[in-house]
PDB file of C-alpha atoms in Angstrom:
ATOM      1  CA  MET A   1     -10.692 -75.493 -27.905  1.00 50.00           C
ATOM      2  CA  GLY A   2      -9.919 -79.023 -27.844  1.00 53.00           C
ATOM      3  CA  GLN A   3      -9.668 -81.219 -25.706  1.00 55.00           C
ATOM      4  CA  GLU A   4      -5.695 -81.195 -24.750  1.00 53.00           C
ATOM      5  CA  GLU A   5      -5.735 -77.594 -24.915  1.00 53.00           C
ATOM      6  CA  GLN A   6      -8.822 -77.374 -22.075  1.00 50.00           C
ATOM      7  CA  ALA A   7      -6.389 -79.679 -20.108  1.00 48.00           C
ATOM      8  CA  THR A   8      -3.198 -77.628 -20.572  1.00 59.00           C
ATOM      9  CA  GLN A   9      -5.508 -74.710 -18.897  1.00 90.00           C
ATOM     10  CA  GLN A  10      -5.743 -76.940 -15.655  1.00 93.00           C
ATOM     11  CA  MET A  11      -3.938 -77.830 -12.990  1.00 93.00           C
ATOM     12  CA  LYS A  12      -4.297 -81.135 -10.837  1.00 95.00           C
ATOM     13  CA  VAL A  13      -3.776 -80.799  -7.256  1.00 96.00           C
ATOM     14  CA  ILE A  14      -3.653 -83.010  -4.249  1.00 96.00           C
ATOM     15  CA  VAL A  15      -6.448 -81.339  -1.095  1.00 96.00           C
ATOM     16  CA  PHE A  16      -5.141 -81.803   2.712  1.00 96.00           C
ATOM     17  CA  GLN A  17      -6.299 -80.566   5.734  1.00 94.00           C
ATOM     18  CA  LEU A  18      -3.948 -79.017   8.563  1.00 91.00           C
ATOM     19  CA  PHE A  19      -6.997 -77.445  10.884  1.00 86.00           C
ATOM     20  CA  GLU A  20     -10.402 -76.848   9.350  1.00 83.00           C
ATOM     21  CA  ASN A  21      -7.930 -75.079   6.057  1.00 87.00           C
ATOM     22  CA  GLN A  22      -7.922 -76.825   3.111  1.00 91.00           C
ATOM     23  CA  PHE A  23      -4.885 -76.914   1.142  1.00 94.00           C
ATOM     24  CA  GLY A  24      -3.931 -78.120  -1.629  1.00 95.00           C
ATOM     25  CA  VAL A  25      -0.119 -79.460  -4.114  1.00 95.00           C
ATOM     26  CA  ASP A  26       0.185 -79.945  -7.429  1.00 94.00           C
ATOM     27  CA  VAL A  27       0.266 -83.422  -7.782  1.00 95.00           C
ATOM     28  CA  SER A  28       3.111 -83.469  -9.916  1.00 95.00           C
ATOM     29  CA  GLN A  29       4.776 -83.815  -6.697  1.00 95.00           C
ATOM     30  CA  VAL A  30       2.826 -86.397  -5.130  1.00 96.00           C
ATOM     31  CA  ARG A  31       3.917 -89.602  -4.802  1.00 95.00           C
ATOM     32  CA  SER A  32       2.277 -91.289  -2.505  1.00 96.00           C
ATOM     33  CA  ILE A  33      -0.052 -90.778   0.606  1.00 96.00           C
ATOM     34  CA  GLU A  34       0.753 -92.906   3.646  1.00 96.00           C
ATOM     35  CA  ARG A  35      -1.091 -93.819   6.951  1.00 95.00           C
ATOM     36  CA  VAL A  36       1.490 -92.430   9.469  1.00 95.00           C
ATOM     37  CA  VAL A  37       3.841 -95.041  10.301  1.00 93.00           C
ATOM     38  CA  GLU A  38       6.392 -95.031  13.312  1.00 94.00           C
ATOM     39  CA  ILE A  39       9.176 -92.083  13.532  1.00 94.00           C
ATOM     40  CA  THR A  40      12.297 -92.429  14.439  1.00 93.00           C
ATOM     41  CA  LYS A  41      13.675 -89.524  15.814  1.00 91.00           C
ATOM     42  CA  VAL A  42      17.369 -87.563  14.810  1.00 85.00           C
ATOM     43  CA  PRO A  43      18.854 -85.356  16.426  1.00 83.00           C
ATOM     44  CA  ARG A  44      20.512 -82.341  14.716  1.00 81.00           C
ATOM     45  CA  VAL A  45      18.248 -81.192  12.569  1.00 83.00           C
ATOM     46  CA  PRO A  46      15.225 -78.267  12.328  1.00 84.00           C
ATOM     47  CA  SER A  47      12.572 -78.777  15.160  1.00 86.00           C
ATOM     48  CA  PHE A  48       9.932 -79.154  11.950  1.00 89.00           C
ATOM     49  CA  VAL A  49      11.622 -82.110  11.198  1.00 89.00           C
ATOM     50  CA  LYS A  50       9.726 -85.073  12.830  1.00 91.00           C
ATOM     51  CA  GLY A  51      12.194 -87.978  12.029  1.00 91.00           C
ATOM     52  CA  VAL A  52      12.418 -90.565   9.243  1.00 92.00           C
ATOM     53  CA  ILE A  53      10.748 -93.347   7.977  1.00 95.00           C
ATOM     54  CA  HIS A  54      11.660 -96.632   6.244  1.00 93.00           C
ATOM     55  CA  LEU A  55       8.930 -97.260   3.243  1.00 92.00           C
ATOM     56  CA  ARG A  56       9.597 -99.652   0.718  1.00 91.00           C
ATOM     57  CA  GLY A  57      13.009-100.090   1.402  1.00 92.00           C
ATOM     58  CA  ALA A  58      13.787 -96.213   2.036  1.00 91.00           C
ATOM     59  CA  VAL A  59      14.895 -93.890   4.151  1.00 91.00           C
ATOM     60  CA  ILE A  60      12.628 -90.881   4.307  1.00 93.00           C
ATOM     61  CA  PRO A  61      12.903 -87.860   6.171  1.00 92.00           C
ATOM     62  CA  VAL A  62       9.071 -86.491   6.875  1.00 94.00           C
ATOM     63  CA  ILE A  63       8.900 -82.878   8.297  1.00 93.00           C
ATOM     64  CA  ASP A  64       5.470 -81.572   9.934  1.00 93.00           C
ATOM     65  CA  LEU A  65       3.851 -79.662   7.764  1.00 91.00           C
ATOM     66  CA  LYS A  66       2.097 -77.417  10.456  1.00 90.00           C
ATOM     67  CA  GLU A  67       4.883 -76.512  12.615  1.00 89.00           C
ATOM     68  CA  ARG A  68       6.871 -75.243   9.593  1.00 88.00           C
ATOM     69  CA  LEU A  69       4.176 -73.467   7.984  1.00 86.00           C
ATOM     70  CA  MET A  70       4.584 -71.668  11.652  1.00 80.00           C
ATOM     71  CA  LEU A  71       0.602 -72.726  12.431  1.00 83.00           C
ATOM     72  CA  ASP A  72      -0.427 -74.342  15.861  1.00 79.00           C
ATOM     73  CA  GLU A  73       0.909 -77.853  17.030  1.00 78.00           C
ATOM     74  CA  GLN A  74      -1.672 -80.657  16.760  1.00 81.00           C
ATOM     75  CA  PRO A  75      -2.126 -84.465  18.296  1.00 88.00           C
ATOM     76  CA  LEU A  76      -2.315 -86.516  15.491  1.00 91.00           C
ATOM     77  CA  THR A  77      -5.392 -88.716  14.651  1.00 93.00           C
ATOM     78  CA  ASP A  78      -6.278 -91.770  12.435  1.00 94.00           C
ATOM     79  CA  ASP A  79      -7.164 -88.974   9.720  1.00 95.00           C
ATOM     80  CA  SER A  80      -2.906 -88.306  10.173  1.00 96.00           C
ATOM     81  CA  ARG A  81      -1.616 -89.375   6.770  1.00 97.00           C
ATOM     82  CA  ILE A  82       1.755 -88.656   5.018  1.00 97.00           C
ATOM     83  CA  ILE A  83       2.234 -87.102   2.022  1.00 97.00           C
ATOM     84  CA  LEU A  84       5.217 -88.333   0.297  1.00 97.00           C
ATOM     85  CA  LEU A  85       6.135 -85.287  -2.565  1.00 95.00           C
ATOM     86  CA  ILE A  86       9.558 -84.888  -4.307  1.00 93.00           C
ATOM     87  CA  VAL A  87      10.794 -81.317  -3.840  1.00 89.00           C
ATOM     88  CA  ASN A  88      13.919 -79.504  -5.145  1.00 83.00           C
ATOM     89  CA  GLY A  89      14.792 -83.979  -6.016  1.00 85.00           C
ATOM     90  CA  TYR A  90      14.712 -84.867  -3.209  1.00 88.00           C
ATOM     91  CA  GLU A  91      11.700 -87.258  -1.536  1.00 92.00           C
ATOM     92  CA  VAL A  92      10.216 -86.274   1.354  1.00 93.00           C
ATOM     93  CA  GLY A  93       7.286 -87.024   3.621  1.00 96.00           C
ATOM     94  CA  ALA A  94       4.986 -84.239   5.096  1.00 96.00           C
ATOM     95  CA  ILE A  95       2.098 -84.389   8.018  1.00 96.00           C
ATOM     96  CA  VAL A  96      -1.264 -83.709   7.788  1.00 96.00           C
ATOM     97  CA  ASP A  97      -4.094 -83.780   9.113  1.00 95.00           C
ATOM     98  CA  ALA A  98      -6.195 -85.062   6.593  1.00 95.00           C
ATOM     99  CA  ALA A  99      -5.679 -85.869   2.591  1.00 94.00           C
ATOM    100  CA  SER A 100      -9.522 -85.720   1.256  1.00 84.00           C
ATOM    101  CA  ASP A 101      -8.873 -85.508  -2.732  1.00 90.00           C
ATOM    102  CA  VAL A 102      -7.572 -84.526  -6.085  1.00 94.00           C
ATOM    103  CA  VAL A 103      -9.269 -82.224  -7.992  1.00 93.00           C
ATOM    104  CA  ASP A 104      -9.106 -80.134 -11.336  1.00 94.00           C
ATOM    105  CA  ILE A 105      -8.486 -76.432 -11.054  1.00 94.00           C
ATOM    106  CA  PRO A 106      -8.723 -74.147 -13.770  1.00 92.00           C
ATOM    107  CA  LEU A 107      -5.603 -71.852 -14.020  1.00 92.00           C
ATOM    108  CA  GLU A 108      -7.634 -68.351 -13.976  1.00 92.00           C
ATOM    109  CA  ALA A 109      -9.248 -69.635 -10.628  1.00 92.00           C
ATOM    110  CA  ILE A 110      -5.972 -69.400  -9.362  1.00 93.00           C
ATOM    111  CA  GLU A 111      -4.934 -65.946  -7.953  1.00 91.00           C
ATOM    112  CA  PRO A 112      -1.977 -64.537  -5.910  1.00 88.00           C
ATOM    113  CA  PRO A 113      -2.226 -65.184  -2.349  1.00 81.00           C
ATOM    114  CA  PRO A 114      -3.266 -61.607  -0.890  1.00 76.00           C
ATOM    115  CA  GLN A 115      -1.278 -59.434   1.493  1.00 68.00           C
ATOM    116  CA  MET A 116      -3.091 -60.166   4.155  1.00 62.00           C
ATOM    117  CA  MET A 117      -3.112 -63.893   4.324  1.00 57.00           C
ATOM    118  CA  ALA A 118      -5.697 -65.491   7.471  1.00 51.00           C
ATOM    119  CA  ALA A 119      -4.252 -68.876   8.910  1.00 53.00           C
ATOM    120  CA  GLY A 120      -1.124 -66.730   9.862  1.00 57.00           C
ATOM    121  CA  VAL A 121       1.125 -68.781   6.700  1.00 63.00           C
ATOM    122  CA  ASP A 122       3.817 -67.351   5.827  1.00 69.00           C
ATOM    123  CA  MET A 123       3.146 -65.544   2.597  1.00 75.00           C
ATOM    124  CA  LYS A 124       6.486 -67.143   0.728  1.00 79.00           C
ATOM    125  CA  PHE A 125       5.353 -70.498   0.900  1.00 85.00           C
ATOM    126  CA  LEU A 126       2.108 -69.910  -1.136  1.00 87.00           C
ATOM    127  CA  ARG A 127       1.714 -70.393  -4.596  1.00 90.00           C
ATOM    128  CA  GLY A 128      -1.748 -68.640  -5.110  1.00 91.00           C
ATOM    129  CA  ILE A 129      -5.128 -69.491  -3.915  1.00 92.00           C
ATOM    130  CA  ALA A 130      -7.760 -71.359  -6.315  1.00 93.00           C
ATOM    131  CA  LYS A 131     -11.342 -70.448  -5.474  1.00 89.00           C
ATOM    132  CA  LEU A 132     -13.527 -73.694  -6.562  1.00 86.00           C
ATOM    133  CA  SER A 133     -16.997 -73.492  -6.503  1.00 84.00           C
ATOM    134  CA  ASP A 134     -17.298 -74.503  -3.011  1.00 84.00           C
ATOM    135  CA  GLN A 135     -14.132 -73.078  -0.954  1.00 84.00           C
ATOM    136  CA  LEU A 136     -11.159 -71.132  -1.086  1.00 88.00           C
ATOM    137  CA  LEU A 137      -7.683 -73.754  -1.858  1.00 92.00           C
ATOM    138  CA  VAL A 138      -4.426 -72.339  -0.207  1.00 91.00           C
ATOM    139  CA  LEU A 139      -2.196 -73.721  -2.929  1.00 94.00           C
ATOM    140  CA  LEU A 140       1.240 -73.737  -1.509  1.00 93.00           C
ATOM    141  CA  ASP A 141       4.314 -73.813  -3.232  1.00 91.00           C
ATOM    142  CA  LEU A 142       6.811 -76.701  -2.060  1.00 89.00           C
ATOM    143  CA  ASP A 143      10.061 -75.635  -3.434  1.00 87.00           C
ATOM    144  CA  ARG A 144       9.441 -72.330  -1.390  1.00 85.00           C
ATOM    145  CA  VAL A 145       8.661 -74.267   1.426  1.00 87.00           C
ATOM    146  CA  LEU A 146      11.567 -76.266   1.704  1.00 83.00           C
ATOM    147  CA  ASN A 147      14.275 -75.165   0.360  1.00 76.00           C
ATOM    148  CA  THR A 148      17.300 -76.819  -1.853  1.00 75.00           C
ATOM    149  CA  GLU A 149      19.703 -75.836   1.344  1.00 78.00           C
ATOM    150  CA  GLU A 150      17.505 -77.186   4.048  1.00 76.00           C
ATOM    151  CA  ILE A 151      17.263 -80.781   2.278  1.00 75.00           C
ATOM    152  CA  GLU A 152      20.350 -80.958   1.737  1.00 75.00           C
ATOM    153  CA  GLN A 153      21.039 -80.263   5.914  1.00 75.00           C
ATOM    154  CA  ILE A 154      18.472 -82.561   6.587  1.00 73.00           C
ATOM    155  CA  PHE A 155      20.161 -85.084   4.040  1.00 71.00           C
ATOM    156  CA  GLU A 156      23.552 -84.426   5.559  1.00 72.00           C
ATOM    157  CA  GLY A 157      22.449 -84.343   8.851  1.00 60.00           C
ATOM    158  CA  GLU A 158      20.834 -87.738   9.129  1.00 53.00           C
ATOM    159  CA  GLY A 159      23.515 -89.135   7.057  1.00 55.00           C
ATOM    160  CA  LEU A 160      21.173 -90.275   4.334  1.00 55.00           C
ATOM    161  CA  GLY A 161      23.200 -88.825   1.484  1.00 49.00           C
ATOM    162  CA  THR A 162      22.132 -87.814  -2.136  1.00 44.00           C
TER     163      THR A 162
END
């Protein structure tokens, strides 16, 4: 097996933490990881939308990923980060408790999520579960975490346009 063929059988993932659980998203959807900056609240948006930030000349909506995944709230800490994501063609920030690593996961180590999922995360948001040597990693399907209709509602509600 050549290096190129071997590389296509892996998925590069950004690992982040929500409470005690490790989650991952495809690195191709991650633009950057930022410290939490001042978030300006905006009216008439879903409760999981915490507001907007101004970053490098762009106004970007920010969601609380824990609230979106229906997990309990937790105050921000020095380790909290905003992961800038590209979801359905839109740039969106997601607040996480910490961003810790980038890992390559062999595709054969990824399994569909079990029917009964711990941590109370809605199954429709999950891409799969990666079995790593020392942990299980919950992989999110960002296109389902925020669907196009919800994103357009956020951008229209905030007057951000497209």
